[in-house]
Short mmCIF file of C-alpha atoms in Angstrom, two decimals:
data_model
loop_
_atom_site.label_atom_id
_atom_site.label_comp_id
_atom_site.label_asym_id
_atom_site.label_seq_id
_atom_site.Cartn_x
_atom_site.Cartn_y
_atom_site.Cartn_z
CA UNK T 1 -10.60 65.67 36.59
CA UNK T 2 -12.47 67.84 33.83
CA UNK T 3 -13.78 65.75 31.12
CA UNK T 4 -12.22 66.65 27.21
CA UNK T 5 -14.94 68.67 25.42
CA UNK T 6 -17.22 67.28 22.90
CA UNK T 7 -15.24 69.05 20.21
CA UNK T 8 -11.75 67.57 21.66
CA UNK T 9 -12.79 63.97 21.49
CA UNK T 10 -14.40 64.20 18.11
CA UNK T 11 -10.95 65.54 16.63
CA UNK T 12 -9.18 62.51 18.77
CA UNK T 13 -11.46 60.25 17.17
CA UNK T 14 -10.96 61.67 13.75
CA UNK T 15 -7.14 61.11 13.72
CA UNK T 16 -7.58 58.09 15.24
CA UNK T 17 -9.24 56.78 12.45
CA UNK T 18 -7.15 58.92 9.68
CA UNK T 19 -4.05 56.81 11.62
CA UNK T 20 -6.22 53.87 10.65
CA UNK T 21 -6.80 54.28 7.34
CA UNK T 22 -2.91 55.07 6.91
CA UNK T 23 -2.33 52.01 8.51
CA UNK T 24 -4.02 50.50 6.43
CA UNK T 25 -3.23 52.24 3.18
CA UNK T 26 0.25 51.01 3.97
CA UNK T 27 -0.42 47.49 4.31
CA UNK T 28 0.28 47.46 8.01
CA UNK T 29 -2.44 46.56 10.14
CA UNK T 30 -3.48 43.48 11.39
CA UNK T 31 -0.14 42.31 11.75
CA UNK T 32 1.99 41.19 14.87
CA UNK T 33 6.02 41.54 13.92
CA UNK T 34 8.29 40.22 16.77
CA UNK T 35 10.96 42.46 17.01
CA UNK T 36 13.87 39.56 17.50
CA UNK T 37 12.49 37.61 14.85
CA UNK T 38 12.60 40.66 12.16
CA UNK T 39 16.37 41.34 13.31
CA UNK T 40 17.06 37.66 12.46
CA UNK T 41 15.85 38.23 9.31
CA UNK T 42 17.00 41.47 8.01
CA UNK T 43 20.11 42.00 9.86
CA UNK T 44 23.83 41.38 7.63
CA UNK T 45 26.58 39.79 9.46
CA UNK T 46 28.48 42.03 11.68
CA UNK T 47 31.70 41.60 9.48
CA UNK T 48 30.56 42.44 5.93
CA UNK T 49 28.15 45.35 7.26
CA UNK T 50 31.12 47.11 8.85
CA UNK T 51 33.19 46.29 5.68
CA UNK T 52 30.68 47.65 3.56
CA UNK T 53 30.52 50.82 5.74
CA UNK T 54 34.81 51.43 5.93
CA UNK T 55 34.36 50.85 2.09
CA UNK T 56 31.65 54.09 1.68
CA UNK T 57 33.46 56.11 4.46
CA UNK T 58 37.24 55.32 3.01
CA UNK T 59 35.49 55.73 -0.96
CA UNK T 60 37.90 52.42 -0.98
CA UNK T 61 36.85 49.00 -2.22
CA UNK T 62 40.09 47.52 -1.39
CA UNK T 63 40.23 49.05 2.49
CA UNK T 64 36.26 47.47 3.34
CA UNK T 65 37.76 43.92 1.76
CA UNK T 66 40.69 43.97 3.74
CA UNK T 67 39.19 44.85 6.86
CA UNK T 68 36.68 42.35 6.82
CA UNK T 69 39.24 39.76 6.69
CA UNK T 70 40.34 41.59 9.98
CA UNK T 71 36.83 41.24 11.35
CA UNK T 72 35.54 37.99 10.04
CA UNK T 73 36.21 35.93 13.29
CA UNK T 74 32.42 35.38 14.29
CA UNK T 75 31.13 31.62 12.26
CA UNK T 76 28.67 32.34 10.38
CA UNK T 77 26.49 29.51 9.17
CA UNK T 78 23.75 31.04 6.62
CA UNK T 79 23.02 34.68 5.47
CA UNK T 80 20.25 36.31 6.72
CA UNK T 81 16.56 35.34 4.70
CA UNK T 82 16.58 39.15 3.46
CA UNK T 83 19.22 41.31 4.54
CA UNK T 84 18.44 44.69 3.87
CA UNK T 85 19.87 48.62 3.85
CA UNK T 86 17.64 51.76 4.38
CA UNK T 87 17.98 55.20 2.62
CA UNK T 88 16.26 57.39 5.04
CA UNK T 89 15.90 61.16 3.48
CA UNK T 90 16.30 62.83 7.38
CA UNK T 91 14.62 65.98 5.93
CA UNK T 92 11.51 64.48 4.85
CA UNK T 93 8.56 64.07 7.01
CA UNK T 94 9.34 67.42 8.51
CA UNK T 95 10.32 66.63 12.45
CA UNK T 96 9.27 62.55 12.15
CA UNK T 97 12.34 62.06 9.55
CA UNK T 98 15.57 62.16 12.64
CA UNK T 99 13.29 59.86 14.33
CA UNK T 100 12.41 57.71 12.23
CA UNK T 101 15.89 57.02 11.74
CA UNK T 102 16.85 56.07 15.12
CA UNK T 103 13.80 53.68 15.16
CA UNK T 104 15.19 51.96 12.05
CA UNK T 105 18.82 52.07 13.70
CA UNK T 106 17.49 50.64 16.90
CA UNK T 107 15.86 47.48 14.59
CA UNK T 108 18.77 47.30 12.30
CA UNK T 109 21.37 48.33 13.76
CA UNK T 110 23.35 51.88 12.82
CA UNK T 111 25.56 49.96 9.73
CA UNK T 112 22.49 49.23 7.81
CA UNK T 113 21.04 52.78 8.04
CA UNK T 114 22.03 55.44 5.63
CA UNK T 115 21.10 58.83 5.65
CA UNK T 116 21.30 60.89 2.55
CA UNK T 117 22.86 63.74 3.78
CA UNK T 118 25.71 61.65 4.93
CA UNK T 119 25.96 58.55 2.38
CA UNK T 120 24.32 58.82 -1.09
CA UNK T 121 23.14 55.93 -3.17
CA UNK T 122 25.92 56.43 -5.57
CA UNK T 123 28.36 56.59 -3.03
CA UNK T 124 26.62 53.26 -1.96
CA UNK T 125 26.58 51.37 -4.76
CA UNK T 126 29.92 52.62 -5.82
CA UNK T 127 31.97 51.53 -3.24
CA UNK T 128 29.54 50.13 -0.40
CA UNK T 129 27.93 47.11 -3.21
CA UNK T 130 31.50 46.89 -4.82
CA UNK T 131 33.20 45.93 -1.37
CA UNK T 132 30.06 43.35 -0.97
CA UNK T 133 30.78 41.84 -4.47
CA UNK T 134 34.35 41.52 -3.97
CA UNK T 135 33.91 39.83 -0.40
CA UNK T 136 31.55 37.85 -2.83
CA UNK T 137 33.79 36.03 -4.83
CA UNK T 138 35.31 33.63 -1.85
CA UNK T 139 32.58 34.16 1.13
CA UNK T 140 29.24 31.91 0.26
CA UNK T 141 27.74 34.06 2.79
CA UNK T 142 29.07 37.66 1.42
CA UNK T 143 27.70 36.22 -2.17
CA UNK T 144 24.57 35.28 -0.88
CA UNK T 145 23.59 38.21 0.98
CA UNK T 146 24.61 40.38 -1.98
CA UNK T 147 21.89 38.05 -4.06
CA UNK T 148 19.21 38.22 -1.44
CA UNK T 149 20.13 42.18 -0.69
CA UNK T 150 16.35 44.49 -0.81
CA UNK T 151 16.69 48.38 -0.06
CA UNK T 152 14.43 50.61 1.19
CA UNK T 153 13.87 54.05 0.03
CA UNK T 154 12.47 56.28 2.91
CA UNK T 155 11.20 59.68 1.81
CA UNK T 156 9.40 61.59 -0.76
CA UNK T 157 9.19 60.88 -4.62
CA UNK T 158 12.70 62.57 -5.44
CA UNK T 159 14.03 60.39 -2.87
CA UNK T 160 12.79 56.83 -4.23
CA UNK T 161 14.05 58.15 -7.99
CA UNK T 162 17.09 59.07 -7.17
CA UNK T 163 18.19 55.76 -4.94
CA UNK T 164 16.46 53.99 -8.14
CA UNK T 165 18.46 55.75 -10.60
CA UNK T 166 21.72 54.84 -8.80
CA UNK T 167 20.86 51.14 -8.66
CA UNK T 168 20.19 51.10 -12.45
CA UNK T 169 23.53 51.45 -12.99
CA UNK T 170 23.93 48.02 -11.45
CA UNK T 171 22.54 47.09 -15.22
CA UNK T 172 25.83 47.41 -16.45
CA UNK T 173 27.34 44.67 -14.84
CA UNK T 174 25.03 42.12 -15.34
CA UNK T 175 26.71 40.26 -12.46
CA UNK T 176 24.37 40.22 -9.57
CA UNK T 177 20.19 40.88 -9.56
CA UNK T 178 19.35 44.57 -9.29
CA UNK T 179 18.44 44.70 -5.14
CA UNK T 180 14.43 45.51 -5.55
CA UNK T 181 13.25 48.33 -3.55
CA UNK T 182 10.55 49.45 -1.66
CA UNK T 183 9.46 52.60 0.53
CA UNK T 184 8.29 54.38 3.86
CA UNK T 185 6.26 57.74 2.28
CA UNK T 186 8.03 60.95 3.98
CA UNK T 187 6.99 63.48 1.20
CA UNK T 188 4.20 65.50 0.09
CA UNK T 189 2.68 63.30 -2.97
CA UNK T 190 4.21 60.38 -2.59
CA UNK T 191 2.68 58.46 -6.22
CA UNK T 192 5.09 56.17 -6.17
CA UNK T 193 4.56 55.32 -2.75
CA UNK T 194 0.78 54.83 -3.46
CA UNK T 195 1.35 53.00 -6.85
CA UNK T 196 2.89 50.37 -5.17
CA UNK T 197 1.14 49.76 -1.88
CA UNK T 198 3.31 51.90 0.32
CA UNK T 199 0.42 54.28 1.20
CA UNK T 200 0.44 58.07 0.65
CA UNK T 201 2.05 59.20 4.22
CA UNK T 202 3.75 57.06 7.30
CA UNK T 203 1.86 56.83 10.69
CA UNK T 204 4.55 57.64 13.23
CA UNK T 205 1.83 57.97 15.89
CA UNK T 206 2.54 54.01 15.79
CA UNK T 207 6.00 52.73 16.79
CA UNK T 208 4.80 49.31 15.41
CA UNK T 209 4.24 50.79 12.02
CA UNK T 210 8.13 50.61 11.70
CA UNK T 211 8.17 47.11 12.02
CA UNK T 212 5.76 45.93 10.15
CA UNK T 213 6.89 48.20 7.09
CA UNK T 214 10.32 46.26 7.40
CA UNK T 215 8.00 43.08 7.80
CA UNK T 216 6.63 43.90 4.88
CA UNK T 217 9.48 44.73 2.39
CA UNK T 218 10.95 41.23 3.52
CA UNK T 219 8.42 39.36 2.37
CA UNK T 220 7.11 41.66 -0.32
CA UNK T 221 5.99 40.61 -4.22
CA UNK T 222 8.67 42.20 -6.84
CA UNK T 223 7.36 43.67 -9.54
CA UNK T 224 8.37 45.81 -12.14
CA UNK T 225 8.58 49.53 -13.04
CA UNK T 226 9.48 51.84 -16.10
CA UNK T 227 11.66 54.15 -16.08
CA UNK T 228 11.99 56.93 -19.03
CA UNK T 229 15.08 58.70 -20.37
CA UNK T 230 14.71 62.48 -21.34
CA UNK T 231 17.22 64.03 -23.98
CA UNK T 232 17.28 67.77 -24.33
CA UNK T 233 18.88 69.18 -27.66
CA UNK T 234 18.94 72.81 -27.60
CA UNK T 235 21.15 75.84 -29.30
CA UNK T 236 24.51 76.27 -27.39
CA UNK T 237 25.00 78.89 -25.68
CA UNK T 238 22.01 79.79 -23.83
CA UNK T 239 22.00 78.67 -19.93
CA UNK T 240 19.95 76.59 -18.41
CA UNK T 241 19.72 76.33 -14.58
CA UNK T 242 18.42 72.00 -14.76
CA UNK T 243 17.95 70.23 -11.74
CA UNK T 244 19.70 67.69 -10.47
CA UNK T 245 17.93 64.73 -12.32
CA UNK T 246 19.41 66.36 -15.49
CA UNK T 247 23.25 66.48 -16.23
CA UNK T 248 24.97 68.13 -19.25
CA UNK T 249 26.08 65.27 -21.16
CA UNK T 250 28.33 65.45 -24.72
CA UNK T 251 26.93 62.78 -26.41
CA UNK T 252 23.08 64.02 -28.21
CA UNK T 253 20.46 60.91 -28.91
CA UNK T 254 18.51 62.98 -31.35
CA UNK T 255 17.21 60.64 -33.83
CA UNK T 256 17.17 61.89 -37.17
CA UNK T 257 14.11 60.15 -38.93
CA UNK T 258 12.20 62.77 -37.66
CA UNK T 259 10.86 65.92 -40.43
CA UNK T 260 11.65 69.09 -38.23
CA UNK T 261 9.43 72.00 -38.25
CA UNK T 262 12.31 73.84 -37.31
CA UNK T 263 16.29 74.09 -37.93
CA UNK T 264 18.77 72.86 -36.50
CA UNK T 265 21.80 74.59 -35.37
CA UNK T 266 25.69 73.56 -36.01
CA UNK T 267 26.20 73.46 -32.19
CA UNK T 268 23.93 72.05 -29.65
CA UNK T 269 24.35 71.64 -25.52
CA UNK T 270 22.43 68.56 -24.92
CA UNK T 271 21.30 67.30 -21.27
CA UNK T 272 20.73 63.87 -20.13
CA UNK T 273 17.91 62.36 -17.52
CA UNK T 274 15.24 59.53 -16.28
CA UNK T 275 12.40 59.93 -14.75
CA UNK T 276 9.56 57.71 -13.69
CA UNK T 277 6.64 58.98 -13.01
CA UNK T 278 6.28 62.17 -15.49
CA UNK T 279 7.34 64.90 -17.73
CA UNK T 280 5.27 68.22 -18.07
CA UNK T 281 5.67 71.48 -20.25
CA UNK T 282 3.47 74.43 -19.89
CA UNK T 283 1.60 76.19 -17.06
CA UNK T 284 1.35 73.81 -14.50
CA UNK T 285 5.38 73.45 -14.94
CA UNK T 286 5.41 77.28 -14.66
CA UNK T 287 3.51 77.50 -11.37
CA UNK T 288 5.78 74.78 -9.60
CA UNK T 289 8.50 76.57 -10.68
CA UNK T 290 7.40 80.20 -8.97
CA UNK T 291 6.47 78.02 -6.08
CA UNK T 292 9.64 76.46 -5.75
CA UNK T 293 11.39 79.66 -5.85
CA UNK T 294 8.75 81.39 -3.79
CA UNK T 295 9.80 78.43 -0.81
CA UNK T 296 13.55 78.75 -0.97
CA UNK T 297 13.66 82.59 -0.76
CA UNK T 298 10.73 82.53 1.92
CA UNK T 299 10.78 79.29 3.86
CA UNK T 300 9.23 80.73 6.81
CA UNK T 301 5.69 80.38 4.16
CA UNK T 302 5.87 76.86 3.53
CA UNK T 303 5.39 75.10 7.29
CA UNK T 304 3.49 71.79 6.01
CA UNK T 305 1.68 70.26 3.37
CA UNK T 306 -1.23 71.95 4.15
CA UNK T 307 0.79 75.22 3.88
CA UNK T 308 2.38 74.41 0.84
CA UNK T 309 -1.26 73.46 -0.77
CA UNK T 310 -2.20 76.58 -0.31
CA UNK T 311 0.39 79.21 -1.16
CA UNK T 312 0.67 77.32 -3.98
CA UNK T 313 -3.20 77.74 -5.64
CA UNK T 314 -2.73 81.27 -4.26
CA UNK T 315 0.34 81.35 -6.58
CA UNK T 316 -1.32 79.14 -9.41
CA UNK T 317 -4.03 82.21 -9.32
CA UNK T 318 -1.54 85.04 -9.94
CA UNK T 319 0.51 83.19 -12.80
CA UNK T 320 -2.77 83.21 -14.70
CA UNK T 321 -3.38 79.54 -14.59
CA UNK T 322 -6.90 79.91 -12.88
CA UNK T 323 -7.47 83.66 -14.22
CA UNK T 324 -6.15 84.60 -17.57
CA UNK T 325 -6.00 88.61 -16.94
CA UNK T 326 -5.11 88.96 -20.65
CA UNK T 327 -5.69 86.44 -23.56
CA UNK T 328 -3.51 88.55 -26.08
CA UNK T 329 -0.64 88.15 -24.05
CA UNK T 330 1.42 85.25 -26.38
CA UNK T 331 2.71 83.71 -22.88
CA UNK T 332 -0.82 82.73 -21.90
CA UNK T 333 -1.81 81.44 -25.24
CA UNK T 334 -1.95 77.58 -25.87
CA UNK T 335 1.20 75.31 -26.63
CA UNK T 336 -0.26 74.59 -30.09
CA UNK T 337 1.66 78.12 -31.14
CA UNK T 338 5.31 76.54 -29.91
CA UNK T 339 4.69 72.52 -29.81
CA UNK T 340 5.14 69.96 -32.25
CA UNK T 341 4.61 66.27 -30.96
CA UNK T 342 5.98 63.25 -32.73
CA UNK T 343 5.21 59.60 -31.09
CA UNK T 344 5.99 56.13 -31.55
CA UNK T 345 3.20 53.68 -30.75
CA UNK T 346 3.63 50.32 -29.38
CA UNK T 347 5.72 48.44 -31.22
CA UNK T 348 5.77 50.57 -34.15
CA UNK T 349 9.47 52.02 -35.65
CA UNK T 350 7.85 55.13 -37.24
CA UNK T 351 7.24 58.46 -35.88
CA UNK T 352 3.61 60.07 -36.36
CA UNK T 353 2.95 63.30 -35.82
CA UNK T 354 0.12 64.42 -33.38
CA UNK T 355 -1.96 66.83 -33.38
CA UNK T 356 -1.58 69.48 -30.69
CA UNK T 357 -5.45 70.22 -29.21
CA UNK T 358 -6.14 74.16 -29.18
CA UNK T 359 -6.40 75.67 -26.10
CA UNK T 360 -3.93 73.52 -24.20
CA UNK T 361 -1.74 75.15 -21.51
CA UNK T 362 -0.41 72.05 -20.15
CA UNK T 363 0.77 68.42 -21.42
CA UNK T 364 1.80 65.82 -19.39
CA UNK T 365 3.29 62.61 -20.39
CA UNK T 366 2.27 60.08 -17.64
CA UNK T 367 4.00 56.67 -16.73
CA UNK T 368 2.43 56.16 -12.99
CA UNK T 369 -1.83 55.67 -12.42
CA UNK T 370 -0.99 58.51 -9.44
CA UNK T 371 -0.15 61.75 -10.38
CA UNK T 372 -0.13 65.26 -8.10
CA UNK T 373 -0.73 63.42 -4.60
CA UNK T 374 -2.95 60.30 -5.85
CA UNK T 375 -4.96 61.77 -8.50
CA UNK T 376 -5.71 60.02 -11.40
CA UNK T 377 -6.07 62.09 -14.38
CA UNK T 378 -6.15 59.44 -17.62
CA UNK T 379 -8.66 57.90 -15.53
CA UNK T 380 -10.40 54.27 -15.38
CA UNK T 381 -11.32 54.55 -19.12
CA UNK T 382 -14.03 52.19 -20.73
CA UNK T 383 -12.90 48.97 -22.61
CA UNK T 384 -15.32 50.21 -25.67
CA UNK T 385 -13.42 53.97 -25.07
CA UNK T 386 -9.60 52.30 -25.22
CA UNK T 387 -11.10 50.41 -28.22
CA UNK T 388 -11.76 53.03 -29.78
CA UNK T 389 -9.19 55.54 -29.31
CA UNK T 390 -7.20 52.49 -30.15
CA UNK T 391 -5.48 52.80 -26.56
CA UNK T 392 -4.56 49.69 -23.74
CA UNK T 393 -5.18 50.16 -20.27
CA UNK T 394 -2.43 51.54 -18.51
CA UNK T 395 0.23 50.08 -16.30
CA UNK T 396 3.43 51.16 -14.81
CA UNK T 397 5.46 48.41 -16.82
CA UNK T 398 3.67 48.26 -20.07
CA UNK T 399 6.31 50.18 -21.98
CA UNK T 400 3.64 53.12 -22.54
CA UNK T 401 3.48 56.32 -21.24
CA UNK T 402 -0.18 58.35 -21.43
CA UNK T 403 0.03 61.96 -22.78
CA UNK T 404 -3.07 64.13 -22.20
CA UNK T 405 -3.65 67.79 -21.77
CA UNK T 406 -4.73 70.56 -19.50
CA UNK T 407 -6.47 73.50 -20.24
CA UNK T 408 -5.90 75.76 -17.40
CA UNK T 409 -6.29 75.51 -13.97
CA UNK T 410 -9.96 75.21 -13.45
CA UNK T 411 -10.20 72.46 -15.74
CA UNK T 412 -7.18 70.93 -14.05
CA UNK T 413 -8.90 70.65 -10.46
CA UNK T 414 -11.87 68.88 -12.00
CA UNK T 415 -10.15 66.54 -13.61
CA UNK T 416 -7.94 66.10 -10.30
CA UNK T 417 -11.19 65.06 -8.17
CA UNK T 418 -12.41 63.41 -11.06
CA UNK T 419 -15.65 65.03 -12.28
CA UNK T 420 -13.95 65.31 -15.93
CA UNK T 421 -11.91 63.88 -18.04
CA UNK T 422 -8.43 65.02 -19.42
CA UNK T 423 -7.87 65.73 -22.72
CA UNK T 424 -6.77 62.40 -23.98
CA UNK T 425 -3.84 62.91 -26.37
CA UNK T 426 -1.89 59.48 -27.31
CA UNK T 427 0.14 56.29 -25.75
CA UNK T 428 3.07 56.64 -26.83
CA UNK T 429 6.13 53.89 -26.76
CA UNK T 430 8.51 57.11 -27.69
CA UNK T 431 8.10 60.88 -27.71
CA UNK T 432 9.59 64.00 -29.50
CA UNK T 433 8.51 67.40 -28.58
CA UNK T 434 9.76 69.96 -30.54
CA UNK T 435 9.50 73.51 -29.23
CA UNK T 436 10.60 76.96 -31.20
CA UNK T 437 9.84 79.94 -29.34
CA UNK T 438 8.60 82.66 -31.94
CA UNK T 439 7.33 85.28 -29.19
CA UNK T 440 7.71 83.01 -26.61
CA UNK T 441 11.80 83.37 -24.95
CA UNK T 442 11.18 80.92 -22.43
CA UNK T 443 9.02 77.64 -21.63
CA UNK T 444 8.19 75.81 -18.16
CA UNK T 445 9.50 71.79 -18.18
CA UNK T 446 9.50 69.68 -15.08
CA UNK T 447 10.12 66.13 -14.57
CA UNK T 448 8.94 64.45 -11.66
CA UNK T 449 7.85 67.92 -9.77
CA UNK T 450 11.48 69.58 -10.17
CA UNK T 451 10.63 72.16 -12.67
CA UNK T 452 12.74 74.54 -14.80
CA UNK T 453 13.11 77.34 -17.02
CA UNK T 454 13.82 76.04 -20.58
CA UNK T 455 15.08 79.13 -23.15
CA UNK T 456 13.60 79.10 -26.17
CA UNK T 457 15.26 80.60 -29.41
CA UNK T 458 12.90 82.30 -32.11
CA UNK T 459 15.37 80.83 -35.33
CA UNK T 460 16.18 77.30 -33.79
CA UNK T 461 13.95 74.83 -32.01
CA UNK T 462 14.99 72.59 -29.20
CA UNK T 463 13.54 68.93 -28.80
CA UNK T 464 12.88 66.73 -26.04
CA UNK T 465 12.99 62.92 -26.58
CA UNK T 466 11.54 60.59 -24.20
CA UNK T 467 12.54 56.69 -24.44
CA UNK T 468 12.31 53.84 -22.12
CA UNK T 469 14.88 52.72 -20.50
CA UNK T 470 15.73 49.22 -21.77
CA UNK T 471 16.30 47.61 -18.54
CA UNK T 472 13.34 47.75 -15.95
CA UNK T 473 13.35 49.12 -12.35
CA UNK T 474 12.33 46.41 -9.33
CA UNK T 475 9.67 47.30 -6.84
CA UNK T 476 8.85 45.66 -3.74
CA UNK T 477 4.63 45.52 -3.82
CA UNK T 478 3.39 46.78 0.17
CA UNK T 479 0.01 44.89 -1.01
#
């Protein structure tokens, strides 16, 4: 038998050790999960997860109670210690996501498994919880599972938001605890995965991994997370093409204690949003807008991260963000000529103005310590320099979110690997941005790396206020 080359086993070796340190990025190693004993504990009754499911399928609360009366002839003595559900984003994780799926199935069985291009979290908690909560009400098992329920997000950062988002509107009822979630990384950047322990990608070289990530969101810390709501008042009648974190809404938050640079017009569209990890405006918003584009009319470009990483500096270089091909040009000047940032600090009710730095291309308003794939641009910042820039140090649930700035795209990539510093703006407990175009028609926003093209009207000035949602998100910690 011919022995591998020298060159073979040196790139064997390499993944086997990049498996490794995933492994152990996610929490999972050293661990030994019996596969009977995790069913035991994650697995909901046969009768209420079939319920549940005939409630989601039927969109009918009343047709999942009814036919778990039908079904209820197994004796059950106790709920499960932590029965769980599993969002699995199929089209994440590029040809691992399908199979990943039927691993989960296979643990938890198929009820207990949703994928999101079949069930969505809405859908879910609409109908799905509902049914639970109504089964709830005369079933000391049914009530108990629904108070020991966790969920598990599998996918990329839009993913985890958006099953988040749904569950927050579990707030409104008070009734039950919010189900705390955590996640299996199947996306590109995956910050929210690394902010909380989950690890920055999934090793599905190791079928073991998938137990011991259930192992671990059983048995899991909770912990908290803010999340941020973004208001957009602009003049009606121009269109706006939002993604799907942002919905036209007919009620407008704008507070009014605010002096305007601007005016305001009569009639206003407003749109309606959270995010949690950040909101950008300016270049950087720009360039992941072209890219975005540039992927869904050419898909054939885009075949991996790797790929994607670089068509998109290729495309970053061409927009001007690296090379600025002509400084006169008003779209390539800095955001000092169209920006006008008000803030809140910590518990403080009155709005200061900040000062806009010159030069800036880009500002980010931060909630996360990851940003763009695990970097961390505010940085680990000196006790004597928080002192005296009067800032705190930075958490995830402190009720702050950290705006700094970017210069172009140079300057971004140093402060990315961390030779620099960014351009340390403000904490903020509440922002306003207001933006009037002048020469500019058009600005680049993006919230949690869906971008868009905002209009901008040369008479009338749309604004942008970010405020914390009042009731937290729950995390699951993979630490």
């Amino acid at each position: 038998m011919e022995r591998p080359s020298s060159s073979t086993s040196s790139e064997a070796s390499e993944a086997r050790l990049s498996m490794i340190d995933s492994l152990r990025g996610c929490g999972l190693s050293g661990i030994r999960v019996d596969k009977e004993e995790l069913r035991r504990r994650i697995s909901i009754p046969q009768y209420i997860r079939l319920a549940v499911r005939r409630a989601i399928y039927s969109k009918d609360v009343g047709a999942g109670v009814d036919s778990a009366d039908l079904l209820a002839s197994e004796e059950v003595d106790c709920p499960p210690d932590c029965p769980m559900v599993v969002f699995v984003n199929s089209r994440s994780g590029g040809r691992h996501g399908p199979e990943l799926k039927l691993r989960l199935q296979d643990l938890m069985g198929e009820e207990q498994v949703y994928d999101l291009s079949d069930v969505k979290p809405n859908e879910f908690v609409q109908y799905g919880l509902a049914c639970l909560e109504q089964l709830a009400l005369g079933d000391p098992v049914a009530k108990q599972t629904r108070e020991k329920l966790r969920v598990v997000a599998a996918g990329g950062d839009g993913t985890v938001g958006w099953v988040l988002g749904c569950l927050g509107e579990l707030h409104k009822d008070g009734r039950y605890p919010i189900p705390p979630v955590s996640i299996i990384p199947l996306g590109t950047g995956n910050d929210l995965s690394r902010s909380f322990g989950w690890g920055g990608s999934f090793p599905f070289a190791w079928k073991k991994a998938v137990k011991r990530s259930l192992h671990r969101a059983s048995i899991g810390p909770v912990c908290h997370l803010d999340s941020w709501n973004l208001s957009i008042t602009m003049p009606a009648g121009e269109v706006v093409e939002t993604p799907y974190s942002l919905k036209l809404t007919a009620e407008c938050t704008l507070d009014q204690d605010v002096v305007v640079d601007g005016r305001l017009p009569e009639k206003v569209n407003c749109y309606d949003g959270v995010f949690y990890n950040y909101f950008s405006i300016g270049m950087d918003a720009q360039v992941a807008y072209g890219f975005h584009h540039l992927r869904n009319e050419k898909p054939y470009l885009a075949q991996g991260p790797i790929a994607n990483k670089l068509i998109y500096s290729g495309y970053s270089c061409t927009q001007g963000w690296f090379f600025t091909p002509c400084v006169s040009d008003p779209s390539l000047r800095g955001l000092k000529n169209i920006l006008r940032i008000h803030i809140k600090k910590a518990n403080s009710s009155q709005w200061e103005k900040v000062r806009v730095p010159p030069n800036i291309r880009s500002i980010v308003a931060l909630n996360l310590h990851n940003f763009a794939s695990g970097r961390h641009p505010w940085g680990n910042l000196s006790p004597e320099y928080l002192e005296k820039r009067g800032f705190v140090a930075a958490n995830a649930d402190d009720g702050l979110l950290e705006i700094f700035g970017l210069k172009h795209g140079w300057h971004a990539s140093f402060v990315m690997v961390e030779l620099i510093s960014a351009k340390h703006i403000a904490q903020a407990s509440a922002i306003r941005f207001e933006v009037r175009g002048g020469e500019w028609t058009q600005s680049f926003m993006q919230m949690d790396g869906e971008p868009w093209k905002q209009p901008l009207d040369k008479e009338y000035s749309t604004f942008i206020e970010i405020r914390r949602v009042p009731n937290q998100s729950l995390m699951i910690r993979g630490e």
